[in-house]
Every structure is written in structure tokens, then in C-alpha cells.
CSV table of C-alpha atoms in Angstrom, one decimal:
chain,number,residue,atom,x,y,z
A,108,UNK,CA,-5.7,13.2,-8.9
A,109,UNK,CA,-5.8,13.4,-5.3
A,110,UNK,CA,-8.7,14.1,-3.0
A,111,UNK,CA,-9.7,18.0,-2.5
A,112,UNK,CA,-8.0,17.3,0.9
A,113,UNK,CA,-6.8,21.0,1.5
A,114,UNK,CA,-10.1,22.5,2.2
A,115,UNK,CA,-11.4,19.3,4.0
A,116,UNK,CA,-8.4,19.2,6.3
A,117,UNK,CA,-9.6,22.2,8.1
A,118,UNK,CA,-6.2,23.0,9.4
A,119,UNK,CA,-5.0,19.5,10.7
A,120,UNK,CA,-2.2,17.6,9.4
A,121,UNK,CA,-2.3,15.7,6.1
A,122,UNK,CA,-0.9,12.5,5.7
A,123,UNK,CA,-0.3,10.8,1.9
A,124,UNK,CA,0.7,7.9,0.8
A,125,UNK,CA,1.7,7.0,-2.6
A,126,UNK,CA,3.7,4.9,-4.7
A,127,UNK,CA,4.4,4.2,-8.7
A,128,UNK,CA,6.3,1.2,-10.0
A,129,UNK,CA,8.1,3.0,-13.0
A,130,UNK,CA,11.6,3.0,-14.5
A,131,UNK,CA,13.7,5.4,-12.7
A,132,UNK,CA,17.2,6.5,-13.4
A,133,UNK,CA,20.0,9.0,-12.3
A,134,UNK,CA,18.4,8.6,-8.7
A,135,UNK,CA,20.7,10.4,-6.5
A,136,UNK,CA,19.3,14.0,-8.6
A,137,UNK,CA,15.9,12.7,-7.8
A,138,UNK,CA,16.8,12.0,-4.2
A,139,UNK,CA,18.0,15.5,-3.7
A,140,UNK,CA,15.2,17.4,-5.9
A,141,UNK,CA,12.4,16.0,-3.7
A,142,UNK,CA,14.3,16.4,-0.4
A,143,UNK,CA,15.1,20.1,-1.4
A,144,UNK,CA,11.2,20.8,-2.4
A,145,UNK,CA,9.6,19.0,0.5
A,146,UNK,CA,11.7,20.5,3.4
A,147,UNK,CA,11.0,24.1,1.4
A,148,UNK,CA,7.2,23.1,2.0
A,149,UNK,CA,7.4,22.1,5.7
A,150,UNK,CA,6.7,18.0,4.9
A,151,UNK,CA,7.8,15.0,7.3
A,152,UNK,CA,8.1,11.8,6.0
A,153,UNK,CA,9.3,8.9,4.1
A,154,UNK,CA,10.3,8.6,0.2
A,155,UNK,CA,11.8,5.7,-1.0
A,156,UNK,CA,13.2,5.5,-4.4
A,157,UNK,CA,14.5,2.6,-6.6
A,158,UNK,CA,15.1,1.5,-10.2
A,159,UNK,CA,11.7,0.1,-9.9
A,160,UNK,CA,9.8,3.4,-8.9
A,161,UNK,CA,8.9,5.3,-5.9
A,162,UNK,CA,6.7,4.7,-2.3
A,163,UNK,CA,6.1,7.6,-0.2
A,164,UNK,CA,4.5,8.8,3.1
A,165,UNK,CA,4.3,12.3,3.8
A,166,UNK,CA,2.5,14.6,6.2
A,167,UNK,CA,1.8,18.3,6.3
A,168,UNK,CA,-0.3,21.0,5.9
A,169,UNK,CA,-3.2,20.4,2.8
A,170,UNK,CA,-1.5,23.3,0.9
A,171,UNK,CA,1.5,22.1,1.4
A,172,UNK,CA,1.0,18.5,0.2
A,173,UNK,CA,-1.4,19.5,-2.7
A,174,UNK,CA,1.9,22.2,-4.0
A,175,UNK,CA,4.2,19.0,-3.4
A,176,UNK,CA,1.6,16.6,-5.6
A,177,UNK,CA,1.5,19.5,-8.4
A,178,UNK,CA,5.3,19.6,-8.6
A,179,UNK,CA,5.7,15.9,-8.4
A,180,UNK,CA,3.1,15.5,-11.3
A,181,UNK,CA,4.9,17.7,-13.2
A,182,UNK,CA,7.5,15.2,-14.1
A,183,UNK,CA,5.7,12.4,-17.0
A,184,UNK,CA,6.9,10.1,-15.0
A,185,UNK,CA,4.7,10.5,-11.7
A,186,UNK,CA,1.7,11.9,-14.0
A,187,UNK,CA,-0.8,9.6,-12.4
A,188,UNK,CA,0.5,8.8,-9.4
A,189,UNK,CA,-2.2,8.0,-7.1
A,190,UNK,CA,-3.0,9.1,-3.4
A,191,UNK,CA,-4.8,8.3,-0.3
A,192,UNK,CA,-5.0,10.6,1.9
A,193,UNK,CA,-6.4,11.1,5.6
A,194,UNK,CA,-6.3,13.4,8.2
A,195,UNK,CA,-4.2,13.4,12.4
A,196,UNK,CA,-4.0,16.3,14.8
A,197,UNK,CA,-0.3,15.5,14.5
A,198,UNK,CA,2.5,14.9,12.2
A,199,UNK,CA,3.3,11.4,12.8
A,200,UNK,CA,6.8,11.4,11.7
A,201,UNK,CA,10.0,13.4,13.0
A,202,UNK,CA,12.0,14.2,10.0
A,203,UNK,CA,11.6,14.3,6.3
A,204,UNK,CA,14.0,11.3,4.3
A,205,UNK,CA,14.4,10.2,1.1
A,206,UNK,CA,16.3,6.8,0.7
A,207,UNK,CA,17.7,5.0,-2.3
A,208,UNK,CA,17.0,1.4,-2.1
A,209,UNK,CA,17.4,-1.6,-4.7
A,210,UNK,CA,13.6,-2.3,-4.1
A,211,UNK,CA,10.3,0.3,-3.3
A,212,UNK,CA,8.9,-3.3,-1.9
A,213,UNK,CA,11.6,-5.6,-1.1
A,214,UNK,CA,10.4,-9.3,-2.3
A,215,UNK,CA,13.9,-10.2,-3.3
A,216,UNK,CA,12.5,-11.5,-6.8
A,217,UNK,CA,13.6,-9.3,-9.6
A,218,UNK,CA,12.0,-10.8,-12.3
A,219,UNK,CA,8.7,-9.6,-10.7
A,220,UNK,CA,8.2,-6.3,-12.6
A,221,UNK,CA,4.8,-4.6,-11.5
A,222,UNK,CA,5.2,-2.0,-14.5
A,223,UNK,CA,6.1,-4.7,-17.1
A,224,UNK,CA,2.3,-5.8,-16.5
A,225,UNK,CA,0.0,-5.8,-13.3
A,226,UNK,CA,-2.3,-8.5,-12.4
A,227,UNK,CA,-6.2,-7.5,-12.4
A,228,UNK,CA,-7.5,-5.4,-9.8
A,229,UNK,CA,-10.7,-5.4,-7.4
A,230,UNK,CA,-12.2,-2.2,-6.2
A,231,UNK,CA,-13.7,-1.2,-2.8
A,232,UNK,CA,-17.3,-1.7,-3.5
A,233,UNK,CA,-16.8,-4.9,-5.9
A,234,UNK,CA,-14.7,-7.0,-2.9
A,235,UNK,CA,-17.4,-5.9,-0.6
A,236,UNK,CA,-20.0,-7.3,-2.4
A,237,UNK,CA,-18.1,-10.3,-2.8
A,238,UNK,CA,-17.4,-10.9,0.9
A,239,UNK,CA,-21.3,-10.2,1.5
A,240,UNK,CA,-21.9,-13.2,-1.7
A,241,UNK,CA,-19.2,-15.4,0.2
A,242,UNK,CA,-18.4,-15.6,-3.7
A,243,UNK,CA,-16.9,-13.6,-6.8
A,244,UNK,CA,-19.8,-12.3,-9.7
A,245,UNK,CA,-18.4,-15.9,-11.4
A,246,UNK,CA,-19.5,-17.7,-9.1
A,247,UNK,CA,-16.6,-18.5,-7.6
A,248,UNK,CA,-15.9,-19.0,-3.4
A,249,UNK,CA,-14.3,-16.1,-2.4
A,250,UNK,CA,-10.8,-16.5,-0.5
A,251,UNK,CA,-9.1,-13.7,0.9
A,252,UNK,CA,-5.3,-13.4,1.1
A,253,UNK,CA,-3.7,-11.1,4.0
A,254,UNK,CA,-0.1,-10.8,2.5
A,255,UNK,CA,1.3,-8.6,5.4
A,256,UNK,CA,3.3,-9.6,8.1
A,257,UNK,CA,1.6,-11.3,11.1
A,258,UNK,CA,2.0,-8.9,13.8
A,259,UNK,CA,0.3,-6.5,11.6
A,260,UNK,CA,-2.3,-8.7,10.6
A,261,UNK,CA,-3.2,-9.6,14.7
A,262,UNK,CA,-4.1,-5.3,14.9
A,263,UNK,CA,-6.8,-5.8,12.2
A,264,UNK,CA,-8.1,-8.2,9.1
A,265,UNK,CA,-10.6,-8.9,7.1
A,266,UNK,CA,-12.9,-11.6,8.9
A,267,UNK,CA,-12.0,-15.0,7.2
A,268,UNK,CA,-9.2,-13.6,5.6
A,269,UNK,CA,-6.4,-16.5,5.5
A,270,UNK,CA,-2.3,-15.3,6.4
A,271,UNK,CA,0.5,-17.3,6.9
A,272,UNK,CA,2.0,-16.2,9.5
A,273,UNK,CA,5.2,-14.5,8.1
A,274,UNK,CA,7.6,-12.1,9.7
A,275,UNK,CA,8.6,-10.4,6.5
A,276,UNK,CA,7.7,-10.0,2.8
A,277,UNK,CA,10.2,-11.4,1.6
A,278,UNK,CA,8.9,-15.0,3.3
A,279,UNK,CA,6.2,-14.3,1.3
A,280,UNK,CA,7.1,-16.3,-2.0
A,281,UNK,CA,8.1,-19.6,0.3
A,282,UNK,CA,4.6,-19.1,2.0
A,283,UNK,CA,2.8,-19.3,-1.8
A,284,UNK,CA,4.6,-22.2,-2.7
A,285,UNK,CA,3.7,-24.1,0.8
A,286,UNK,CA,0.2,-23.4,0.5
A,287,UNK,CA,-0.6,-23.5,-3.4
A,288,UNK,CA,-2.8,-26.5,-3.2
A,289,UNK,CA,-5.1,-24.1,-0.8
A,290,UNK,CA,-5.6,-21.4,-3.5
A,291,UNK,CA,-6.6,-23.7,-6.6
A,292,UNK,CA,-10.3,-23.7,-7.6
A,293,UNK,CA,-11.1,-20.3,-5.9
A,294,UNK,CA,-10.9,-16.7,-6.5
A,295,UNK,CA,-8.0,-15.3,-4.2
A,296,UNK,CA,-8.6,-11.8,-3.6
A,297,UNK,CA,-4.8,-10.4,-2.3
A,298,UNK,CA,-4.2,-7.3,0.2
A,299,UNK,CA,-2.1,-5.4,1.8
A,300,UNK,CA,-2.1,-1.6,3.8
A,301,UNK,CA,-1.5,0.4,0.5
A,302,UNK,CA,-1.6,-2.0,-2.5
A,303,UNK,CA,2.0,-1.9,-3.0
A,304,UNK,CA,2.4,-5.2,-1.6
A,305,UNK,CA,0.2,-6.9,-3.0
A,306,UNK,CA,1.6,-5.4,-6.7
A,307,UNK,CA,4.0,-8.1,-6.6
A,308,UNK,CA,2.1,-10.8,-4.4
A,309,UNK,CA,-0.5,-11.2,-7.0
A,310,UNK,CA,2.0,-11.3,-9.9
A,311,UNK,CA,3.7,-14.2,-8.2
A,312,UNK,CA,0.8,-16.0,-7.4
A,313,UNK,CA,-0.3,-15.9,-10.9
A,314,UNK,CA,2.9,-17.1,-12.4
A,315,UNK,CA,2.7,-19.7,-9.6
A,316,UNK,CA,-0.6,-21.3,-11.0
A,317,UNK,CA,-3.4,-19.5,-9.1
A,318,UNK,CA,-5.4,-18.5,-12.2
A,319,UNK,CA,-8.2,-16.3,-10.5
A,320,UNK,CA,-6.2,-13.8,-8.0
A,321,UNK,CA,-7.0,-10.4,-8.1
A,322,UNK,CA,-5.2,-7.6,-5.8
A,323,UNK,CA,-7.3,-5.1,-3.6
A,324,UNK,CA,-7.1,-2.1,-5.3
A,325,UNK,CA,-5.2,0.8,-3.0
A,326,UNK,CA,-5.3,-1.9,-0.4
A,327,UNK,CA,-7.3,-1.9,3.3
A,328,UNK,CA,-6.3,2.4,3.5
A,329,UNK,CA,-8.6,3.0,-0.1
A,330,UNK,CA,-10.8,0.2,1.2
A,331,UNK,CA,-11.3,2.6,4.6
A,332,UNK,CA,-12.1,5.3,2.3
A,333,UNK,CA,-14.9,3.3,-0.4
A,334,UNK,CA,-17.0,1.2,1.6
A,335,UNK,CA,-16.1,2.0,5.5
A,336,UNK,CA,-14.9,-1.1,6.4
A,337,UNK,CA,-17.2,-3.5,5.7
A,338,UNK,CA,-16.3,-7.0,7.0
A,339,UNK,CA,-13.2,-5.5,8.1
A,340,UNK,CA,-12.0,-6.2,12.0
A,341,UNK,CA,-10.3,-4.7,14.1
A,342,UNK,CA,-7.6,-1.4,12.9
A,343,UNK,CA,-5.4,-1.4,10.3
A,344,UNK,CA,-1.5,-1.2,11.4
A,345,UNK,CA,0.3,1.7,9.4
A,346,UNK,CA,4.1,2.7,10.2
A,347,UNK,CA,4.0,5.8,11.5
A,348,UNK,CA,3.5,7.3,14.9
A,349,UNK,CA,0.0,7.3,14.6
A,350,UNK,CA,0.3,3.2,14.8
A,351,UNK,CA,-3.1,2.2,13.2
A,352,UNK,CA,-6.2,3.7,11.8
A,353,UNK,CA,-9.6,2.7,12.1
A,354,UNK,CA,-12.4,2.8,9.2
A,355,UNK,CA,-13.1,6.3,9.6
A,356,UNK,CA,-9.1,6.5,9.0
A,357,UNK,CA,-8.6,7.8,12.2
A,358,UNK,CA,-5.5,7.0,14.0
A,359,UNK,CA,-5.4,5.4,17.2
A,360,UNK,CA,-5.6,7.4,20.4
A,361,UNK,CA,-3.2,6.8,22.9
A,362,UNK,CA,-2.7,7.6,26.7
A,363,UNK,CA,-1.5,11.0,27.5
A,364,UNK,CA,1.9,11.2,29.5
């Protein structure tokens, strides 16, 4: 379930952001039932939708996003969809769309399924005492993997944390296959803003031949929220109009006029 943001929000803006890689069909009735309810609640935002699931950023009022989570959920299919939430002064989008798209995450590489199996996960607290080890609990050195695109990356990382300099996530496969030799013999600890990313960028490294990668669960946003930021530098880029968001998940504040 989501965070009890309503009461916390104090009557700023909430912004969500969620995704779920499951099976989804007749997509044009979904695209128009969650259009329909989340312009009857007041919501801004983006929802993508494909074969392969859903990935969505909303903002509104906390009632209003908690009513549009309880309808959601009420579909089997988005049951345990999972949230993180944080709080602007301002809705930082300008309309409310839902788009159909072949991918949620486009990687170009169908045969990586996310809900067919998922490679392991690392929480907040766990990578953070990791980074402060320099290793993992086996003993392991510790490398972390930025798999987001490189302008992002230059607004905020993790200190040490290796990234190849790609302009899009679909370079992202090419990139694993030029540097493979650099992940062998170490525990590669993947992430991205949200976690969707890295949903299929730890898959692919995997079937690659990097036996110890793990993906950051919720990505740098649930990081924010568990631990603060530790070893973290910098803000972390987000597409909306608040641009980026610092630990405290506060967006960036930016010249009046």
C-alpha cells in the first residue's frame, strides 16, 4: 500500500509514481477507464500502458490520489502495485495523458520479461550499508551501476557509482556487452530514478554473465525516502516540471520570473 500521504500532505500537491510489469490486454478500454476516473478526480500526469504493464506519474490533491490508488487496486491486476510518493507546492505537469506504447520501458529487447521472473533485489538500508562496507554481506567489492542516461546522471549519483555514458536506454544493452569484463568478480548493484529501469537492466546483465547483480529496489526516489541519501551526490533528475529532487525529495527551486 501506499504511504498515509493524504494527511501528511497538509494540503500541497501529491506526486506518485508507480509502475507494474504485468500482462495487459484490451488496452484502449484501459486507456479510456483511467483517463475518465483521473480527470473526474482533478489528477495531472502521465500513464503509460503496454502489453507488458503499466508506469505512471500523477499529481494531485492526497485524497484525490489515495481514491485513484483504491480504484486502481481494485482491479487483481494492479493489487500490489507499489508507490512512492512525495510532496511540491505545485503540480508539475499540465495535462493529464494516458498513452499506449509497445513498451512501459523501451529497451527494444522483448525477450526481457520482468513479470516472467525478476532478478534479486537490494533495499534502501542493505545498499547503504554496503556502500559504507565498500563490500556486499559476502564479501564481495561493491560496484555500483548508474543505468540512466548521462545528462541525468551529471544532476546527481551515487559517489563511485560507474555509467557509461549513454544517451538513451535503449544503448543500454550495447553498453553491457562493451564493458562485461568490468562487472565479473563483483557484486553490481544496478539503479535507476524509480526501479523500472533497472527491472530489465538487471535481467540482461544476468543473462549476460554477471552472476552477482542485484537491482536497487524502488530505485534512487525509495532510496530518498529509506536512508536520506546516504552516499548519494548531488539531486536526482525526475521528468517533470519540478526537474530534480533532493534527499528530502524536495524539488528544485527555481528563480522567480
Amino acid at each position: 500500500m501506499s504511504p498515509a500521504i493524504s494527511p501528511a500532505s497538509g494540503g500541497r500537491t501529491v506526486n506518485i509514481a508507480a509502475y507494474k510489469f504485468v500482462t495487459l490486454d484490451e488496452l484502449p478500454a484501459l486507456r479510456e477507464a483511467m483517463r475518465e476516473r483521473a480527470l473526474a478526480l482533478g489528477l495531472k500526469g502521465t500513464v503509460l500502458l503496454a502489453p507488458e504493464g503499466v508506469n505512471l506519474f500523477l499529481a494531485g490533491s492526497g485524497q484525490a490520489i489515495e481514491d485513484f490508488l483504491q480504484w486502481l487496486r481494485g482491479d487483481v491486476r494492479f493489487a500490489d502495485l507499489q508507490v512512492k510518493s512525495s510532496v511540491s507546492d505545485t503540480v508539475p505537469f499540465g495535462k493529464m495523458l494516458v498513452k499506449i506504447k509497445r513498451e512501459i520501458i523501451r529497451m527494444d529487447h522483448p525477450a526481457i520479461r520482468p513479470e516472467a521472473g525478476r532478478a534479486p533485489g537490494v533495499d534502501g538500508p542493505t545498499l547503504a550499508r554496503w556502500l559504507a562496507q565498500g563490500r556486499d554481506d559476502a564479501g564481495r567489492e561493491l560496484l555500483l551501476l548508474d543505468t540512466r542516461n548521462a545528462f541525468e546522471v551529471d544532476v546527481g549519483t551515487f559517489e563511485g557509482a560507474v555509467d557509461w555514458r549513454i544517451a538513451r536506454f535503449t544503448q543500454f544493452p550495447a553498453a553491457v556487452r562493451e564493458h562485461l569484463h568490468e562487472l565479473q568478480g563483483k557484486t553490481v548493484g544496478s539503479f535507476c530514478t524509480g526501479g523500472i529501469r533497472c527491472e530489465k537492466a538487471a535481467i540482461y546483465m544476468a543473462e549476460a554473465g554477471v552472476p552477482h547483480v542485484y537491482q536497487l529496489e524502488g530505485g534512487i526516489l525509495k532510496y530518498f525516502e529509506e536512508t536520506g541519501g546516504a552516499g548519494f551526490t548531488g539531486r536526482c533528475f525526475v521528468f517533470d516540471e519540478r526537474v530534480s529532487l533532493d534527499p528530502a525529495l524536495a524539488p528544485e527551486r527555481r528563480p522567480a520570473g
